[in-house]
mmCIF file of C-alpha atoms in Angstrom:
data_model
loop_
_atom_site.group_PDB
_atom_site.id
_atom_site.type_symbol
_atom_site.label_atom_id
_atom_site.label_comp_id
_atom_site.label_asym_id
_atom_site.label_seq_id
_atom_site.Cartn_x
_atom_site.Cartn_y
_atom_site.Cartn_z
ATOM 1 C CA MET A 8 3.314 7.802 28.077
ATOM 2 C CA ASN A 9 0.604 5.811 25.412
ATOM 3 C CA LEU A 10 1.842 1.656 25.071
ATOM 4 C CA LEU A 11 -0.972 1.154 21.998
ATOM 5 C CA ARG A 12 0.074 1.843 18.283
ATOM 6 C CA THR A 13 0.419 0.610 15.134
ATOM 7 C CA ALA A 14 2.822 -2.066 14.356
ATOM 8 C CA ALA A 15 5.489 -0.896 12.499
ATOM 9 C CA PRO A 16 8.209 -3.591 10.190
ATOM 10 C CA ALA A 17 10.901 -3.728 13.077
ATOM 11 C CA ASP A 18 7.938 -5.694 15.623
ATOM 12 C CA VAL A 19 7.228 -8.850 12.571
ATOM 13 C CA PRO A 20 9.643 -11.038 14.633
ATOM 14 C CA ALA A 21 8.077 -10.445 17.997
ATOM 15 C CA ILE A 22 4.870 -11.277 16.259
ATOM 16 C CA LEU A 23 5.986 -14.358 14.562
ATOM 17 C CA GLY A 24 7.205 -15.176 18.049
ATOM 18 C CA MET A 25 3.524 -14.617 19.205
ATOM 19 C CA ILE A 26 2.215 -16.949 16.836
ATOM 20 C CA HIS A 27 4.001 -19.245 17.318
ATOM 21 C CA ASP A 28 3.302 -18.790 21.449
ATOM 22 C CA LEU A 29 -0.213 -18.709 20.144
ATOM 23 C CA ALA A 30 0.078 -22.286 18.833
ATOM 24 C CA VAL A 31 1.184 -23.815 21.542
ATOM 25 C CA TYR A 32 -1.064 -22.566 23.650
ATOM 26 C CA GLU A 33 -3.890 -23.360 21.389
ATOM 27 C CA LYS A 34 -2.549 -27.022 21.592
ATOM 28 C CA GLU A 35 -1.255 -26.529 17.496
ATOM 29 C CA PRO A 36 2.996 -26.222 18.296
ATOM 30 C CA ASP A 37 3.900 -27.296 14.605
ATOM 31 C CA ALA A 38 0.977 -25.413 12.937
ATOM 32 C CA VAL A 39 2.180 -21.945 11.910
ATOM 33 C CA LYS A 40 4.004 -21.819 8.701
ATOM 34 C CA ASN A 41 3.715 -18.002 8.278
ATOM 35 C CA THR A 42 7.890 -16.671 7.753
ATOM 36 C CA PRO A 43 8.813 -12.473 8.710
ATOM 37 C CA ASP A 44 9.255 -11.775 4.904
ATOM 38 C CA MET A 45 4.984 -13.498 4.942
ATOM 39 C CA LEU A 46 4.383 -11.558 7.821
ATOM 40 C CA HIS A 47 5.906 -8.422 7.040
ATOM 41 C CA ALA A 48 4.414 -8.525 2.608
ATOM 42 C CA SER A 49 0.970 -9.251 4.250
ATOM 43 C CA LEU A 50 1.318 -6.004 6.857
ATOM 44 C CA PHE A 51 3.661 -3.995 4.570
ATOM 45 C CA GLY A 52 3.791 -5.113 1.439
ATOM 46 C CA GLU A 53 2.313 -2.601 -1.469
ATOM 47 C CA ASN A 54 -1.186 -3.350 -1.068
ATOM 48 C CA PRO A 55 -1.708 -4.730 2.352
ATOM 49 C CA GLN A 56 -5.286 -6.107 3.314
ATOM 50 C CA VAL A 57 -4.099 -7.016 6.922
ATOM 51 C CA PHE A 58 -3.458 -4.920 10.238
ATOM 52 C CA ALA A 59 -1.610 -4.885 13.662
ATOM 53 C CA HIS A 60 -1.972 -2.879 16.972
ATOM 54 C CA VAL A 61 1.142 -4.291 19.518
ATOM 55 C CA VAL A 62 1.131 -2.433 22.922
ATOM 56 C CA ASP A 63 4.286 -1.886 24.422
ATOM 57 C CA SER A 64 6.243 -3.192 27.566
ATOM 58 C CA PRO A 65 5.540 -0.591 30.265
ATOM 59 C CA VAL A 66 9.613 -1.383 31.124
ATOM 60 C CA ALA A 67 11.560 0.662 28.478
ATOM 61 C CA GLY A 68 13.858 -1.878 26.542
ATOM 62 C CA GLU A 69 11.567 -4.930 26.972
ATOM 63 C CA PRO A 70 9.569 -6.503 23.903
ATOM 64 C CA ILE A 71 6.355 -5.890 23.072
ATOM 65 C CA VAL A 72 4.145 -7.688 25.223
ATOM 66 C CA GLY A 73 0.704 -8.129 22.681
ATOM 67 C CA PHE A 74 -0.469 -7.448 19.724
ATOM 68 C CA ALA A 75 -4.408 -7.898 17.203
ATOM 69 C CA LEU A 76 -3.682 -9.106 14.175
ATOM 70 C CA TRP A 77 -6.346 -8.408 12.015
ATOM 71 C CA PHE A 78 -8.392 -7.258 8.701
ATOM 72 C CA LEU A 79 -11.824 -6.571 6.595
ATOM 73 C CA ASN A 80 -14.550 -7.789 6.306
ATOM 74 C CA TYR A 81 -17.981 -7.330 4.966
ATOM 75 C CA SER A 82 -21.399 -7.448 6.398
ATOM 76 C CA THR A 83 -24.010 -8.201 3.235
ATOM 77 C CA TRP A 84 -27.383 -7.811 5.614
ATOM 78 C CA GLU A 85 -25.343 -4.072 7.445
ATOM 79 C CA GLY A 86 -24.314 -3.367 4.223
ATOM 80 C CA THR A 87 -20.763 -2.484 5.933
ATOM 81 C CA HIS A 88 -17.941 -3.357 6.208
ATOM 82 C CA GLY A 89 -16.763 -5.339 9.774
ATOM 83 C CA ILE A 90 -13.329 -6.004 11.632
ATOM 84 C CA HIS A 91 -12.398 -10.330 11.889
ATOM 85 C CA LEU A 92 -10.061 -10.074 15.113
ATOM 86 C CA GLU A 93 -7.854 -13.011 13.812
ATOM 87 C CA ASP A 94 -5.660 -13.107 16.546
ATOM 88 C CA LEU A 95 -5.536 -11.206 20.384
ATOM 89 C CA TYR A 96 -2.348 -12.395 21.904
ATOM 90 C CA VAL A 97 -1.060 -11.487 25.248
ATOM 91 C CA ARG A 98 2.582 -12.303 26.430
ATOM 92 C CA PRO A 99 1.655 -14.792 29.885
ATOM 93 C CA GLU A 100 3.742 -12.541 32.104
ATOM 94 C CA ALA A 101 1.916 -9.561 30.753
ATOM 95 C CA ARG A 102 -1.912 -10.837 30.942
ATOM 96 C CA GLY A 103 -4.693 -9.073 33.792
ATOM 97 C CA GLY A 104 -2.070 -5.784 32.479
ATOM 98 C CA GLY A 105 -5.684 -4.538 31.252
ATOM 99 C CA PHE A 106 -3.420 -4.932 28.044
ATOM 100 C CA GLY A 107 -5.968 -7.344 25.846
ATOM 101 C CA LYS A 108 -8.903 -5.559 26.942
ATOM 102 C CA LEU A 109 -6.868 -2.053 25.823
ATOM 103 C CA LEU A 110 -5.970 -3.759 22.322
ATOM 104 C CA LEU A 111 -10.111 -4.760 21.792
ATOM 105 C CA GLN A 112 -11.337 -1.315 22.325
ATOM 106 C CA ASN A 113 -9.299 0.582 19.957
ATOM 107 C CA LEU A 114 -10.302 -2.372 17.285
ATOM 108 C CA ALA A 115 -14.458 -1.286 18.605
ATOM 109 C CA ALA A 116 -13.190 2.620 18.786
ATOM 110 C CA ILE A 117 -11.638 1.910 15.153
ATOM 111 C CA ALA A 118 -14.690 -0.019 13.803
ATOM 112 C CA VAL A 119 -17.124 3.047 15.109
ATOM 113 C CA GLU A 120 -15.405 5.661 13.955
ATOM 114 C CA ARG A 121 -14.810 4.337 10.502
ATOM 115 C CA GLY A 122 -19.063 2.625 10.493
ATOM 116 C CA TYR A 123 -18.445 -0.399 11.203
ATOM 117 C CA ALA A 124 -21.346 -3.275 11.699
ATOM 118 C CA ARG A 125 -18.631 -5.743 13.828
ATOM 119 C CA VAL A 126 -15.769 -6.322 15.582
ATOM 120 C CA GLU A 127 -16.099 -10.838 15.855
ATOM 121 C CA TRP A 128 -13.548 -13.716 16.492
ATOM 122 C CA SER A 129 -13.374 -17.230 17.246
ATOM 123 C CA VAL A 130 -12.596 -18.909 20.086
ATOM 124 C CA LEU A 131 -12.000 -22.417 20.681
ATOM 125 C CA ASP A 132 -14.652 -23.919 23.138
ATOM 126 C CA TRP A 133 -12.578 -24.969 25.264
ATOM 127 C CA ASN A 134 -10.220 -22.147 26.553
ATOM 128 C CA GLU A 135 -12.918 -20.816 29.144
ATOM 129 C CA PRO A 136 -10.597 -17.879 30.394
ATOM 130 C CA SER A 137 -10.559 -15.737 26.888
ATOM 131 C CA ILE A 138 -14.579 -16.675 27.048
ATOM 132 C CA LYS A 139 -14.880 -15.506 29.969
ATOM 133 C CA PHE A 140 -12.659 -12.618 29.262
ATOM 134 C CA TYR A 141 -14.260 -11.234 25.970
ATOM 135 C CA LYS A 142 -18.023 -12.182 27.550
ATOM 136 C CA SER A 143 -16.775 -9.402 30.475
ATOM 137 C CA PHE A 144 -17.590 -6.707 28.717
ATOM 138 C CA GLY A 145 -20.262 -8.147 27.196
ATOM 139 C CA ALA A 146 -19.351 -9.456 23.178
ATOM 140 C CA ALA A 147 -21.398 -12.399 23.050
ATOM 141 C CA PRO A 148 -20.892 -15.889 21.149
ATOM 142 C CA MET A 149 -22.905 -16.828 18.011
ATOM 143 C CA ASP A 150 -25.178 -19.345 19.424
ATOM 144 C CA GLY A 151 -26.511 -21.387 16.370
ATOM 145 C CA TRP A 152 -23.462 -20.305 14.262
ATOM 146 C CA SER A 153 -20.578 -23.074 13.968
ATOM 147 C CA VAL A 154 -17.157 -22.222 11.407
ATOM 148 C CA PHE A 155 -16.333 -23.813 8.650
ATOM 149 C CA ARG A 156 -13.080 -24.769 7.105
ATOM 150 C CA LEU A 157 -11.884 -25.517 3.600
ATOM 151 C CA ASP A 158 -7.956 -26.210 3.639
ATOM 152 C CA GLY A 159 -5.129 -28.207 2.635
ATOM 153 C CA VAL A 160 -6.171 -31.608 0.169
ATOM 154 C CA ALA A 161 -9.326 -30.499 0.123
ATOM 155 C CA LEU A 162 -9.071 -27.017 -0.768
ATOM 156 C CA GLU A 163 -7.180 -28.110 -3.573
ATOM 157 C CA SER A 164 -9.334 -30.623 -4.673
ATOM 158 C CA PHE A 165 -12.805 -28.161 -4.894
ATOM 159 C CA GLY A 166 -10.445 -25.970 -6.391
ATOM 160 C CA ALA A 167 -9.061 -28.158 -9.173
ATOM 161 C CA SER A 168 -12.598 -29.411 -9.640
ATOM 162 C CA ALA A 169 -13.213 -25.323 -11.436
ATOM 163 C CA ASP A 170 -12.627 -25.740 -14.382
ATOM 164 C CA ALA A 171 -14.505 -28.744 -14.691
ATOM 165 C CA SER A 172 -17.503 -26.896 -12.840
ATOM 166 C CA ALA A 173 -17.281 -23.665 -15.335
ATOM 167 C CA ALA A 174 -16.259 -26.443 -18.294
ATOM 168 C CA VAL A 175 -19.644 -27.963 -17.628
ATOM 169 C CA SER A 176 -21.230 -24.157 -17.231
ATOM 170 C CA VAL A 177 -20.397 -22.904 -21.057
ATOM 171 C CA ALA A 178 -20.782 -26.260 -22.464
ATOM 172 C CA GLY A 179 -24.116 -25.895 -21.181
ATOM 173 C CA ALA A 180 -24.891 -22.127 -21.866
ATOM 174 C CA GLU A 181 -23.899 -23.106 -25.414
ATOM 175 C CA THR A 182 -25.823 -25.856 -25.567
ATOM 176 C CA ALA A 183 -28.887 -23.805 -24.084
ATOM 177 C CA GLY A 184 -28.275 -21.113 -26.779
ATOM 178 C CA ALA A 185 -28.181 -23.458 -29.565
ATOM 179 C CA GLN A 186 -31.717 -24.742 -28.937
ATOM 180 C CA SER A 187 -33.174 -21.253 -28.745
#
C-alpha cells in the first residue's frame, strides 16, 4: 500500500486544517489568512505554482496524516531550479512513523529526477525536535545566512514607493539624454 501521493482537490480541507495546526505549534495561532478557496486556487488553479504531497493514514477511513507544500526556486549560481519546502507537517499522533521522512525523501527524489540543485526550507531556531530530525539525514543549517521578510505595512509602503522611484528614473534618463 502506497501512502504517499500528490495532493488532490479533496485534500484541501485537511491540508488547511494542518496548516492551522502548524500555526498553533509555531505560536502564531491567528496568523493564517488562507482559505479553502485560496488554497484550492493555488494548488489546482489554471497555472499552479505551488504543489503538495500528502501521506494517507495507514488506517482506512482516517484523514491524511501529513503533507509537504512546496514551490520552485532558482539558483543563479547553479543555473537551475531547486525546491523550497514551505511547510512540512505530520499530525502529532502520527509522528515517529516515518511519514515526515517519506515526504522529504519524495521531494529529494523529485529534485534529483529533474536535475534541481537543492531542497531547502526554514525552521524556527527553537524547534529543536525538527532541527534534530533534519540533521539526522544530512540536512545542514545555512550558517551565516539570515532570513529577511518584507510584509504587511512595510511591504505596502515600499511597494507604493516604486511609482515614485520609476518616475525619478525616467526623469533622470530624460535629463541625461537631453545633455548628450
